[in-house]
mmCIF file of C-alpha atoms in Angstrom:
data_model
loop_
_atom_site.group_PDB
_atom_site.id
_atom_site.type_symbol
_atom_site.label_atom_id
_atom_site.label_comp_id
_atom_site.label_asym_id
_atom_site.label_seq_id
_atom_site.Cartn_x
_atom_site.Cartn_y
_atom_site.Cartn_z
ATOM 1 C CA MET R 688 -29.322 15.030 -19.868
ATOM 2 C CA CYS R 689 -29.117 12.310 -17.214
ATOM 3 C CA HIS R 690 -26.579 12.695 -14.439
ATOM 4 C CA ASN R 691 -23.705 10.308 -13.809
ATOM 5 C CA HIS R 692 -21.138 9.939 -11.056
ATOM 6 C CA GLY R 693 -17.997 7.833 -10.941
ATOM 7 C CA VAL R 694 -15.034 6.949 -8.740
ATOM 8 C CA ALA R 695 -11.922 8.734 -10.034
ATOM 9 C CA TYR R 696 -8.271 8.241 -9.137
ATOM 10 C CA ILE R 697 -6.863 11.593 -7.991
ATOM 11 C CA SER R 698 -3.412 10.912 -6.556
ATOM 12 C CA PRO R 699 -1.671 8.134 -4.615
ATOM 13 C CA GLY R 700 -4.042 7.061 -1.846
ATOM 14 C CA VAL R 701 -6.847 9.372 -2.964
ATOM 15 C CA VAL R 702 -10.025 8.591 -4.903
ATOM 16 C CA GLU R 703 -13.121 10.760 -5.192
ATOM 17 C CA VAL R 704 -16.682 10.341 -6.360
ATOM 18 C CA GLN R 705 -17.075 12.955 -9.076
ATOM 19 C CA SER R 706 -19.694 14.108 -11.538
ATOM 20 C CA ILE R 707 -18.751 12.564 -14.901
ATOM 21 C CA ASP R 708 -20.253 12.616 -18.378
ATOM 22 C CA TYR R 709 -23.265 10.463 -19.061
ATOM 23 C CA PRO R 710 -22.132 7.772 -21.529
ATOM 24 C CA LYS R 711 -22.899 7.950 -25.234
ATOM 25 C CA LEU R 712 -23.009 5.260 -27.870
ATOM 26 C CA ALA R 713 -19.858 6.647 -29.420
ATOM 27 C CA LEU R 714 -16.200 5.860 -29.904
ATOM 28 C CA GLY R 715 -14.573 9.245 -30.194
ATOM 29 C CA ASP R 716 -16.248 11.021 -33.104
ATOM 30 C CA ARG R 717 -18.049 8.001 -34.538
ATOM 31 C CA LYS R 718 -21.199 6.213 -33.455
ATOM 32 C CA CYS R 719 -20.873 2.932 -31.590
ATOM 33 C CA GLU R 720 -23.912 1.096 -32.919
ATOM 34 C CA HIS R 721 -22.598 -2.238 -31.604
ATOM 35 C CA GLY R 722 -22.631 -0.955 -28.010
ATOM 36 C CA VAL R 723 -25.079 -0.588 -25.142
ATOM 37 C CA ILE R 724 -25.476 1.731 -22.175
ATOM 38 C CA LEU R 725 -25.874 0.053 -18.817
ATOM 39 C CA GLN R 726 -27.401 1.204 -15.580
ATOM 40 C CA ILE R 727 -24.926 -0.240 -13.094
ATOM 41 C CA VAL R 728 -26.422 -2.770 -10.685
ATOM 42 C CA SER R 729 -23.131 -3.729 -9.046
ATOM 43 C CA THR R 730 -19.492 -2.815 -9.578
ATOM 44 C CA ASN R 731 -16.654 -4.081 -7.457
ATOM 45 C CA ILE R 732 -13.406 -2.774 -6.011
ATOM 46 C CA CYS R 733 -10.538 -4.977 -7.215
ATOM 47 C CA GLY R 734 -6.998 -5.476 -6.008
ATOM 48 C CA SER R 735 -5.867 -4.387 -9.468
ATOM 49 C CA ASP R 736 -7.587 -1.045 -8.862
ATOM 50 C CA GLN R 737 -5.698 -0.791 -5.584
ATOM 51 C CA HIS R 738 -2.341 -1.018 -7.377
ATOM 52 C CA MET R 739 -3.276 2.139 -9.303
ATOM 53 C CA VAL R 740 -4.656 3.938 -6.273
ATOM 54 C CA ARG R 741 -1.445 3.266 -4.356
ATOM 55 C CA GLY R 742 0.422 5.055 -7.125
ATOM 56 C CA ARG R 743 2.171 1.897 -8.271
ATOM 57 C CA THR R 744 1.296 2.354 -11.941
ATOM 58 C CA THR R 745 1.384 5.175 -14.476
ATOM 59 C CA ALA R 746 -2.369 5.783 -14.112
ATOM 60 C CA PRO R 747 -3.249 9.421 -14.853
ATOM 61 C CA ALA R 748 -5.143 11.609 -12.402
ATOM 62 C CA GLY R 749 -8.844 11.684 -13.208
ATOM 63 C CA LEU R 750 -9.048 8.092 -14.468
ATOM 64 C CA VAL R 751 -12.537 6.712 -13.757
ATOM 65 C CA LEU R 752 -11.975 3.315 -12.169
ATOM 66 C CA GLY R 753 -13.830 0.042 -12.330
ATOM 67 C CA HIS R 754 -13.628 -3.062 -14.508
ATOM 68 C CA GLU R 755 -15.980 -5.387 -12.613
ATOM 69 C CA ILE R 756 -19.457 -4.541 -13.906
ATOM 70 C CA THR R 757 -22.966 -5.993 -13.806
ATOM 71 C CA GLY R 758 -25.831 -3.941 -15.170
ATOM 72 C CA LEU R 759 -29.198 -3.442 -16.821
ATOM 73 C CA VAL R 760 -29.307 -2.565 -20.507
ATOM 74 C CA ILE R 761 -31.130 0.759 -20.899
ATOM 75 C CA GLU R 762 -30.095 1.633 -24.464
ATOM 76 C CA ALA R 763 -28.772 -0.437 -27.351
ATOM 77 C CA GLY R 764 -27.221 0.552 -30.672
ATOM 78 C CA ARG R 765 -28.938 -0.409 -33.901
ATOM 79 C CA ASP R 766 -26.395 -3.142 -34.675
ATOM 80 C CA VAL R 767 -27.019 -4.992 -31.402
ATOM 81 C CA GLU R 768 -29.166 -7.993 -32.340
ATOM 82 C CA PHE R 769 -29.344 -10.371 -29.408
ATOM 83 C CA ILE R 770 -29.030 -8.216 -26.277
ATOM 84 C CA LYS R 771 -32.192 -6.252 -25.511
ATOM 85 C CA GLU R 772 -33.149 -3.316 -23.341
ATOM 86 C CA GLY R 773 -34.061 -4.591 -19.883
ATOM 87 C CA ASP R 774 -31.592 -7.490 -19.954
ATOM 88 C CA LEU R 775 -29.498 -8.020 -16.828
ATOM 89 C CA VAL R 776 -25.946 -8.787 -17.908
ATOM 90 C CA SER R 777 -22.450 -9.546 -16.655
ATOM 91 C CA VAL R 778 -19.622 -7.639 -18.329
ATOM 92 C CA PRO R 779 -16.253 -9.390 -18.702
ATOM 93 C CA PHE R 780 -13.486 -7.051 -17.608
ATOM 94 C CA ASN R 781 -11.713 -7.809 -20.898
ATOM 95 C CA ILE R 782 -13.001 -5.658 -23.750
ATOM 96 C CA ALA R 783 -12.977 -7.787 -26.893
ATOM 97 C CA CYS R 784 -14.014 -7.087 -30.462
ATOM 98 C CA GLY R 785 -14.927 -10.665 -31.384
ATOM 99 C CA ARG R 786 -13.424 -10.152 -34.835
ATOM 100 C CA CYS R 787 -9.630 -10.318 -34.530
ATOM 101 C CA ARG R 788 -7.398 -13.373 -34.673
ATOM 102 C CA ASN R 789 -7.061 -13.619 -30.903
ATOM 103 C CA CYS R 790 -10.765 -13.204 -30.149
ATOM 104 C CA LYS R 791 -11.622 -15.891 -32.692
ATOM 105 C CA ALA R 792 -9.181 -18.189 -30.905
ATOM 106 C CA GLY R 793 -10.863 -17.480 -27.545
ATOM 107 C CA GLN R 794 -8.005 -15.288 -26.320
ATOM 108 C CA THR R 795 -10.275 -12.383 -25.409
ATOM 109 C CA GLY R 796 -7.827 -11.024 -22.818
ATOM 110 C CA ILE R 797 -5.491 -9.969 -25.625
ATOM 111 C CA CYS R 798 -7.875 -8.579 -28.243
ATOM 112 C CA LEU R 799 -5.946 -6.805 -30.988
ATOM 113 C CA ASN R 800 -8.482 -4.087 -31.805
ATOM 114 C CA VAL R 801 -9.549 -2.402 -28.551
ATOM 115 C CA ASN R 802 -6.280 -0.830 -27.408
ATOM 116 C CA PRO R 803 -3.957 1.102 -29.711
ATOM 117 C CA GLY R 804 -1.037 0.678 -27.300
ATOM 118 C CA ARG R 805 -0.866 -3.095 -27.011
ATOM 119 C CA ALA R 806 -2.960 -6.258 -27.069
ATOM 120 C CA GLY R 807 -5.768 -6.328 -24.508
ATOM 121 C CA GLY R 808 -8.230 -3.765 -23.199
ATOM 122 C CA ALA R 809 -10.201 -3.220 -19.997
ATOM 123 C CA TYR R 810 -12.549 -0.693 -18.443
ATOM 124 C CA GLY R 811 -11.063 1.975 -16.178
ATOM 125 C CA TYR R 812 -7.510 0.683 -16.214
ATOM 126 C CA VAL R 813 -4.129 2.196 -16.987
ATOM 127 C CA ASP R 814 -2.668 1.432 -20.435
ATOM 128 C CA MET R 815 -5.715 -0.628 -21.361
ATOM 129 C CA GLY R 816 -7.182 1.525 -24.098
ATOM 130 C CA GLY R 817 -8.576 4.554 -22.281
ATOM 131 C CA TRP R 818 -12.027 3.035 -21.705
ATOM 132 C CA ILE R 819 -14.215 4.702 -19.069
ATOM 133 C CA GLY R 820 -14.539 2.613 -15.922
ATOM 134 C CA GLY R 821 -17.688 1.193 -14.416
ATOM 135 C CA GLN R 822 -17.458 2.307 -10.774
ATOM 136 C CA ALA R 823 -20.216 4.684 -11.722
ATOM 137 C CA GLU R 824 -23.941 4.926 -12.217
ATOM 138 C CA TYR R 825 -23.880 4.322 -15.980
ATOM 139 C CA VAL R 826 -21.325 3.013 -18.470
ATOM 140 C CA MET R 827 -21.041 2.246 -22.182
ATOM 141 C CA VAL R 828 -20.089 -1.289 -23.257
ATOM 142 C CA PRO R 829 -18.958 -1.911 -26.864
ATOM 143 C CA TYR R 830 -19.379 -5.079 -28.975
ATOM 144 C CA ALA R 831 -22.337 -5.966 -26.789
ATOM 145 C CA ASP R 832 -23.519 -9.105 -28.555
ATOM 146 C CA PHE R 833 -20.082 -10.647 -28.229
ATOM 147 C CA ASN R 834 -19.073 -9.440 -24.773
ATOM 148 C CA LEU R 835 -22.136 -9.602 -22.584
ATOM 149 C CA LEU R 836 -23.418 -12.594 -20.635
ATOM 150 C CA LYS R 837 -27.198 -12.334 -20.216
ATOM 151 C CA PHE R 838 -28.668 -13.875 -17.093
ATOM 152 C CA PRO R 839 -31.555 -16.149 -18.130
ATOM 153 C CA ASP R 840 -33.932 -15.131 -15.329
ATOM 154 C CA LYS R 841 -33.659 -11.593 -13.972
ATOM 155 C CA ASP R 842 -35.430 -12.270 -10.662
ATOM 156 C CA GLN R 843 -33.337 -15.383 -10.013
ATOM 157 C CA ALA R 844 -30.192 -13.431 -10.832
ATOM 158 C CA MET R 845 -31.037 -10.522 -8.537
ATOM 159 C CA ALA R 846 -31.566 -12.987 -5.693
ATOM 160 C CA LYS R 847 -27.977 -14.183 -6.231
ATOM 161 C CA ILE R 848 -26.454 -10.897 -7.356
ATOM 162 C CA ARG R 849 -23.791 -10.912 -4.613
ATOM 163 C CA ASP R 850 -22.408 -14.072 -6.196
ATOM 164 C CA LEU R 851 -23.065 -13.223 -9.841
ATOM 165 C CA THR R 852 -21.313 -9.856 -9.589
ATOM 166 C CA LEU R 853 -18.070 -11.806 -9.190
ATOM 167 C CA LEU R 854 -18.385 -13.276 -12.700
ATOM 168 C CA SER R 855 -16.952 -10.118 -14.254
ATOM 169 C CA ASP R 856 -13.465 -10.845 -12.920
ATOM 170 C CA ILE R 857 -12.375 -12.533 -9.721
ATOM 171 C CA PHE R 858 -14.316 -15.795 -9.945
ATOM 172 C CA PRO R 859 -13.169 -16.552 -13.518
ATOM 173 C CA THR R 860 -9.704 -15.219 -12.683
ATOM 174 C CA GLY R 861 -9.318 -17.456 -9.646
ATOM 175 C CA TYR R 862 -10.744 -20.388 -11.591
ATOM 176 C CA HIS R 863 -8.418 -19.724 -14.541
ATOM 177 C CA GLY R 864 -5.437 -19.691 -12.189
ATOM 178 C CA ALA R 865 -6.468 -23.076 -10.814
ATOM 179 C CA VAL R 866 -7.185 -24.598 -14.236
ATOM 180 C CA THR R 867 -3.893 -23.443 -15.741
ATOM 181 C CA ALA R 868 -2.031 -24.804 -12.705
ATOM 182 C CA GLY R 869 -3.529 -28.212 -13.444
ATOM 183 C CA VAL R 870 -5.801 -28.452 -10.408
ATOM 184 C CA GLY R 871 -8.135 -31.434 -10.554
ATOM 185 C CA PRO R 872 -9.547 -34.254 -8.410
ATOM 186 C CA GLY R 873 -7.138 -35.139 -5.631
ATOM 187 C CA SER R 874 -4.720 -32.253 -6.228
ATOM 188 C CA ILE R 875 -2.569 -30.835 -3.447
ATOM 189 C CA VAL R 876 -2.598 -27.073 -3.987
ATOM 190 C CA TYR R 877 -0.985 -23.950 -2.574
ATOM 191 C CA VAL R 878 -2.631 -20.571 -3.237
ATOM 192 C CA ALA R 879 -0.424 -17.545 -2.568
ATOM 193 C CA GLY R 880 -2.537 -14.673 -1.250
ATOM 194 C CA ALA R 881 -5.838 -14.607 0.620
ATOM 195 C CA GLY R 882 -7.218 -11.456 -0.944
ATOM 196 C CA PRO R 883 -10.447 -11.741 -2.947
ATOM 197 C CA VAL R 884 -8.785 -13.342 -5.999
ATOM 198 C CA GLY R 885 -6.891 -15.798 -3.810
ATOM 199 C CA LEU R 886 -10.043 -16.742 -1.941
ATOM 200 C CA ALA R 887 -11.953 -17.107 -5.217
ATOM 201 C CA CYS R 888 -9.126 -19.286 -6.483
ATOM 202 C CA ALA R 889 -9.205 -21.452 -3.360
ATOM 203 C CA ALA R 890 -12.967 -21.920 -3.698
ATOM 204 C CA SER R 891 -12.415 -22.797 -7.359
ATOM 205 C CA CYS R 892 -9.846 -25.424 -6.358
ATOM 206 C CA HIS R 893 -12.495 -27.061 -4.186
ATOM 207 C CA LEU R 894 -14.929 -26.883 -7.095
ATOM 208 C CA LEU R 895 -12.357 -28.663 -9.281
ATOM 209 C CA GLY R 896 -11.949 -31.459 -6.733
ATOM 210 C CA ALA R 897 -8.687 -30.619 -4.974
ATOM 211 C CA ALA R 898 -7.962 -32.780 -1.942
ATOM 212 C CA VAL R 899 -6.036 -30.128 0.032
ATOM 213 C CA VAL R 900 -6.049 -26.381 -0.561
ATOM 214 C CA MET R 901 -3.491 -24.386 1.415
ATOM 215 C CA VAL R 902 -3.672 -20.583 1.369
ATOM 216 C CA GLY R 903 -0.779 -18.370 2.423
ATOM 217 C CA ASP R 904 -1.001 -14.777 3.644
ATOM 218 C CA MET R 905 0.301 -12.420 6.331
ATOM 219 C CA ILE R 906 -3.038 -10.992 7.463
ATOM 220 C CA PRO R 907 -4.730 -13.088 10.173
ATOM 221 C CA GLU R 908 -8.267 -12.019 9.225
ATOM 222 C CA ARG R 909 -7.751 -13.141 5.636
ATOM 223 C CA LEU R 910 -6.356 -16.479 6.798
ATOM 224 C CA GLU R 911 -9.422 -16.942 9.005
ATOM 225 C CA GLN R 912 -11.616 -16.235 5.988
ATOM 226 C CA ALA R 913 -9.803 -18.932 4.008
ATOM 227 C CA LYS R 914 -10.179 -21.372 6.895
ATOM 228 C CA SER R 915 -13.928 -20.644 7.073
ATOM 229 C CA PHE R 916 -14.617 -22.628 3.899
ATOM 230 C CA GLY R 917 -12.230 -25.515 4.376
ATOM 231 C CA CYS R 918 -8.788 -24.236 3.405
ATOM 232 C CA GLU R 919 -5.597 -24.851 5.366
ATOM 233 C CA PRO R 920 -4.157 -21.449 6.355
ATOM 234 C CA ILE R 921 -0.402 -20.852 6.013
ATOM 235 C CA ASP R 922 0.891 -17.922 8.089
ATOM 236 C CA LEU R 923 3.708 -16.367 6.088
ATOM 237 C CA ARG R 924 4.807 -14.297 9.091
ATOM 238 C CA SER R 925 5.976 -17.504 10.754
ATOM 239 C CA GLU R 926 9.665 -18.279 11.201
ATOM 240 C CA THR R 927 8.894 -21.787 9.943
ATOM 241 C CA PRO R 928 9.712 -21.878 6.220
ATOM 242 C CA LEU R 929 6.863 -22.299 3.777
ATOM 243 C CA ALA R 930 8.051 -25.730 2.619
ATOM 244 C CA ASP R 931 8.195 -26.966 6.222
ATOM 245 C CA GLN R 932 4.676 -25.701 6.941
ATOM 246 C CA ILE R 933 3.455 -27.567 3.877
ATOM 247 C CA ALA R 934 5.252 -30.739 5.011
ATOM 248 C CA GLN R 935 3.549 -30.496 8.390
ATOM 249 C CA LEU R 936 0.184 -30.627 6.623
ATOM 250 C CA VAL R 937 0.708 -33.129 3.805
ATOM 251 C CA GLY R 938 3.837 -35.044 4.789
ATOM 252 C CA VAL R 939 6.112 -33.717 2.034
ATOM 253 C CA PRO R 940 7.419 -30.187 1.349
ATOM 254 C CA GLU R 941 5.854 -29.925 -2.074
ATOM 255 C CA VAL R 942 2.546 -29.542 -3.881
ATOM 256 C CA ASP R 943 1.125 -30.405 -7.291
ATOM 257 C CA SER R 944 0.054 -26.884 -8.166
ATOM 258 C CA VAL R 945 0.719 -23.307 -7.073
ATOM 259 C CA ILE R 946 -1.360 -20.256 -7.963
ATOM 260 C CA ASP R 947 0.159 -16.797 -7.496
ATOM 261 C CA CYS R 948 -2.710 -14.470 -6.542
ATOM 262 C CA VAL R 949 -0.421 -11.747 -5.151
ATOM 263 C CA GLY R 950 1.493 -10.201 -8.040
ATOM 264 C CA PHE R 951 4.157 -7.547 -8.158
ATOM 265 C CA GLU R 952 3.665 -5.963 -4.708
ATOM 266 C CA ALA R 953 4.670 -9.165 -2.896
ATOM 267 C CA LYS R 954 6.530 -8.959 0.394
ATOM 268 C CA GLY R 955 9.163 -11.266 1.823
ATOM 269 C CA HIS R 956 8.190 -14.225 3.981
ATOM 270 C CA GLY R 957 9.063 -14.767 7.628
ATOM 271 C CA ALA R 958 8.890 -12.888 10.906
ATOM 272 C CA GLY R 959 9.153 -9.136 10.424
ATOM 273 C CA ALA R 960 9.331 -9.377 6.630
ATOM 274 C CA ASP R 961 7.620 -6.126 5.702
ATOM 275 C CA ALA R 962 9.903 -5.136 2.837
ATOM 276 C CA GLU R 963 8.759 -5.684 -0.724
ATOM 277 C CA GLN R 964 10.402 -8.549 -2.565
ATOM 278 C CA PRO R 965 8.414 -8.748 -5.792
ATOM 279 C CA ALA R 966 9.900 -12.079 -6.910
ATOM 280 C CA THR R 967 9.194 -13.805 -3.574
ATOM 281 C CA VAL R 968 6.026 -15.618 -4.592
ATOM 282 C CA LEU R 969 7.326 -16.817 -7.940
ATOM 283 C CA ASN R 970 10.569 -18.131 -6.442
ATOM 284 C CA ALA R 971 8.727 -19.791 -3.574
ATOM 285 C CA ALA R 972 6.352 -21.353 -6.105
ATOM 286 C CA MET R 973 9.220 -22.981 -7.964
ATOM 287 C CA THR R 974 10.689 -24.217 -4.682
ATOM 288 C CA ILE R 975 7.534 -25.992 -3.506
ATOM 289 C CA THR R 976 6.003 -27.173 -6.788
ATOM 290 C CA ARG R 977 6.865 -30.791 -7.531
ATOM 291 C CA ALA R 978 8.868 -31.689 -10.605
ATOM 292 C CA GLY R 979 6.501 -31.623 -13.554
ATOM 293 C CA GLY R 980 3.967 -29.450 -11.729
ATOM 294 C CA ALA R 981 2.401 -26.228 -12.940
ATOM 295 C CA ILE R 982 2.234 -22.646 -11.689
ATOM 296 C CA GLY R 983 -0.717 -20.400 -12.529
ATOM 297 C CA ILE R 984 -0.028 -16.668 -12.330
ATOM 298 C CA PRO R 985 -3.246 -14.617 -12.367
ATOM 299 C CA GLY R 986 -1.609 -12.138 -9.981
ATOM 300 C CA LEU R 987 -0.809 -8.866 -11.728
ATOM 301 C CA TYR R 988 2.692 -8.055 -12.959
ATOM 302 C CA VAL R 989 3.323 -4.752 -14.730
ATOM 303 C CA THR R 990 5.775 -3.310 -17.232
ATOM 304 C CA GLY R 991 5.921 -0.016 -15.354
ATOM 305 C CA ASP R 992 6.042 0.310 -11.548
ATOM 306 C CA PRO R 993 7.161 3.828 -10.578
ATOM 307 C CA GLY R 994 6.877 2.978 -6.885
ATOM 308 C CA ALA R 995 9.377 0.113 -6.964
ATOM 309 C CA LYS R 996 12.575 0.524 -4.973
ATOM 310 C CA ASP R 997 15.021 -0.483 -7.689
ATOM 311 C CA LYS R 998 15.310 0.449 -11.354
ATOM 312 C CA ALA R 999 14.913 -3.105 -12.622
ATOM 313 C CA ALA R 1000 11.613 -3.607 -10.794
ATOM 314 C CA GLN R 1001 10.388 -0.236 -12.045
ATOM 315 C CA GLU R 1002 10.558 -1.745 -15.523
ATOM 316 C CA GLY R 1003 9.019 -5.048 -14.488
ATOM 317 C CA SER R 1004 12.329 -6.938 -14.349
ATOM 318 C CA LEU R 1005 12.489 -9.331 -11.380
ATOM 319 C CA SER R 1006 15.194 -11.667 -10.057
ATOM 320 C CA ILE R 1007 13.440 -14.951 -10.790
ATOM 321 C CA ARG R 1008 15.129 -18.351 -10.394
ATOM 322 C CA ILE R 1009 14.092 -19.520 -13.838
ATOM 323 C CA GLY R 1010 16.849 -22.151 -13.766
ATOM 324 C CA LEU R 1011 15.067 -23.891 -10.894
ATOM 325 C CA GLY R 1012 11.792 -23.904 -12.783
ATOM 326 C CA TRP R 1013 13.535 -25.220 -15.891
ATOM 327 C CA ALA R 1014 15.274 -27.989 -13.949
ATOM 328 C CA LYS R 1015 11.942 -29.120 -12.485
ATOM 329 C CA SER R 1016 10.121 -28.930 -15.859
ATOM 330 C CA HIS R 1017 7.565 -26.498 -14.506
ATOM 331 C CA SER R 1018 4.809 -25.015 -16.644
ATOM 332 C CA PHE R 1019 4.030 -21.328 -16.168
ATOM 333 C CA PHE R 1020 0.771 -19.631 -17.213
ATOM 334 C CA THR R 1021 0.497 -15.851 -17.146
ATOM 335 C CA GLY R 1022 -1.642 -13.013 -18.443
ATOM 336 C CA GLN R 1023 -5.150 -11.658 -18.204
ATOM 337 C CA THR R 1024 -7.907 -14.191 -17.753
ATOM 338 C CA PRO R 1025 -10.094 -14.708 -20.838
ATOM 339 C CA VAL R 1026 -13.282 -14.310 -18.797
ATOM 340 C CA MET R 1027 -15.596 -15.405 -21.587
ATOM 341 C CA LYS R 1028 -13.969 -18.846 -21.618
ATOM 342 C CA TYR R 1029 -15.462 -19.567 -18.200
ATOM 343 C CA HIS R 1030 -18.223 -17.166 -17.174
ATOM 344 C CA ARG R 1031 -21.255 -19.069 -18.517
ATOM 345 C CA GLN R 1032 -20.241 -22.308 -16.824
ATOM 346 C CA LEU R 1033 -19.400 -20.529 -13.588
ATOM 347 C CA MET R 1034 -22.756 -18.717 -13.735
ATOM 348 C CA ASN R 1035 -24.421 -22.127 -13.705
ATOM 349 C CA THR R 1036 -22.430 -23.248 -10.668
ATOM 350 C CA ILE R 1037 -23.886 -20.244 -8.851
ATOM 351 C CA LEU R 1038 -27.446 -20.556 -10.132
ATOM 352 C CA TYR R 1039 -27.571 -24.260 -9.274
ATOM 353 C CA ASP R 1040 -25.971 -23.863 -5.835
ATOM 354 C CA LYS R 1041 -22.700 -25.668 -6.496
ATOM 355 C CA ILE R 1042 -20.664 -22.863 -4.938
ATOM 356 C CA GLN R 1043 -21.167 -19.927 -2.556
ATOM 357 C CA ILE R 1044 -18.514 -17.667 -3.959
ATOM 358 C CA ALA R 1045 -19.777 -14.456 -2.287
ATOM 359 C CA LYS R 1046 -19.522 -16.155 1.096
ATOM 360 C CA ALA R 1047 -16.024 -17.411 0.310
ATOM 361 C CA VAL R 1048 -14.699 -13.926 -0.513
ATOM 362 C CA ASN R 1049 -16.849 -12.201 2.148
ATOM 363 C CA VAL R 1050 -18.786 -9.742 -0.018
ATOM 364 C CA GLU R 1051 -19.836 -6.460 1.601
ATOM 365 C CA VAL R 1052 -22.197 -4.183 -0.312
ATOM 366 C CA ILE R 1053 -21.590 -0.429 -0.068
ATOM 367 C CA SER R 1054 -23.073 2.645 -1.702
ATOM 368 C CA LEU R 1055 -21.204 4.647 -4.343
ATOM 369 C CA ASP R 1056 -20.452 7.491 -1.939
ATOM 370 C CA LYS R 1057 -18.758 5.000 0.415
ATOM 371 C CA ALA R 1058 -16.300 3.872 -2.286
ATOM 372 C CA PRO R 1059 -13.389 6.029 -0.993
ATOM 373 C CA LYS R 1060 -13.685 4.429 2.441
ATOM 374 C CA GLY R 1061 -13.940 1.011 0.792
ATOM 375 C CA TYR R 1062 -10.601 1.678 -0.891
ATOM 376 C CA GLN R 1063 -9.072 2.742 2.423
ATOM 377 C CA ASP R 1064 -10.315 -0.352 4.247
ATOM 378 C CA PHE R 1065 -9.232 -2.648 1.439
ATOM 379 C CA ASP R 1066 -5.762 -1.097 1.458
ATOM 380 C CA LYS R 1067 -5.505 -1.896 5.173
ATOM 381 C CA GLY R 1068 -6.083 -5.582 4.417
ATOM 382 C CA ALA R 1069 -9.799 -5.969 5.155
ATOM 383 C CA ALA R 1070 -10.863 -9.570 4.606
ATOM 384 C CA LYS R 1071 -13.738 -8.438 2.395
ATOM 385 C CA LYS R 1072 -14.745 -7.955 -1.219
ATOM 386 C CA PHE R 1073 -16.359 -4.539 -1.554
ATOM 387 C CA VAL R 1074 -19.286 -4.449 -3.993
ATOM 388 C CA ILE R 1075 -20.620 -1.009 -4.911
ATOM 389 C CA ASP R 1076 -24.399 -0.617 -5.367
ATOM 390 C CA PRO R 1077 -24.811 2.786 -7.057
ATOM 391 C CA HIS R 1078 -28.620 2.733 -7.342
ATOM 392 C CA GLY R 1079 -29.636 0.811 -4.233
ATOM 393 C CA LEU R 1080 -30.847 -2.146 -6.316
ATOM 394 C CA ILE R 1081 -29.206 -5.017 -4.423
ATOM 395 C CA PRO R 1082 -31.672 -6.675 -2.011
ATOM 396 C CA ASN R 1083 -30.663 -6.953 1.625
#
């Protein structure tokens, strides 16, 4: 039997690399002939993982983490027709059956058949169907023909693997946030949050033709990273209100589009604002978005937050100024990104050098045994995207 190791959530603030079962082509007691087993080439630490590791979800101890996966097919079930052993593939973080009403409509983030608890499934994530995560050496992927994106040239893909690894989640997620917020040629845009998703979103806004992309955060290193590829940094620690900072840059205190890349652990704005105010970003978005504008919300909001300070927030209820959004005829777009809607096109932007997404989010490759430290550094606000290389396959 082959060995396998994975990154497991132990308790708030603690993850460990543990020996875990080698994957089987099985779903419980029945064979999974539509699945494949992957040798992991790259698997990334995500801000969504960090919510669990901070103890801000109902994630159980022992959960193997990781929903951002790129790998080599080393075994395929007999019902897999078009994906072959030896293929290098990107795995959307959404697990989708390809058969249900939602999948057939392209809404793969809310598949009806992969999670008995609710619509939508994902690898290594709380309340998302119990699927084993991919921050490991090997993982099983179901419905392979439908889910997997095969890279057309393995050598070409490995040369750009630092970029292509981001196709499993944050590049499509950032892009989806921009698209749903109506970003296009000449748009004036504000991106809330300069973590990896926010930076990927900002780069996507440039790709879509935005004229000005402003990125707000409280961590100077992350703002410098945003500035490094042409964004206008907005320091949310400043005593100058957000709308006034925007007016200083574009002449008016409003924008066409806002993308919330922060989510439910948002903090208040202004000098010394360290306390959590989970509705801050959404309310600020409605304040600065022009009448008739749109707000994309790829940032994570949860139905259960045991670490929240008040009972309402623990149940995902926030004090949102929906009346303001209604009065300004805003459009709001929420939910998991349907990665498959975008990943092939975004792959081509990478392969044909239309974007340097790894540079934008500042990818740093680490070994599997360094994953716990990666989580610690990320939690401290490192302006990096940590990519785990379990087998030492990523070229220097």
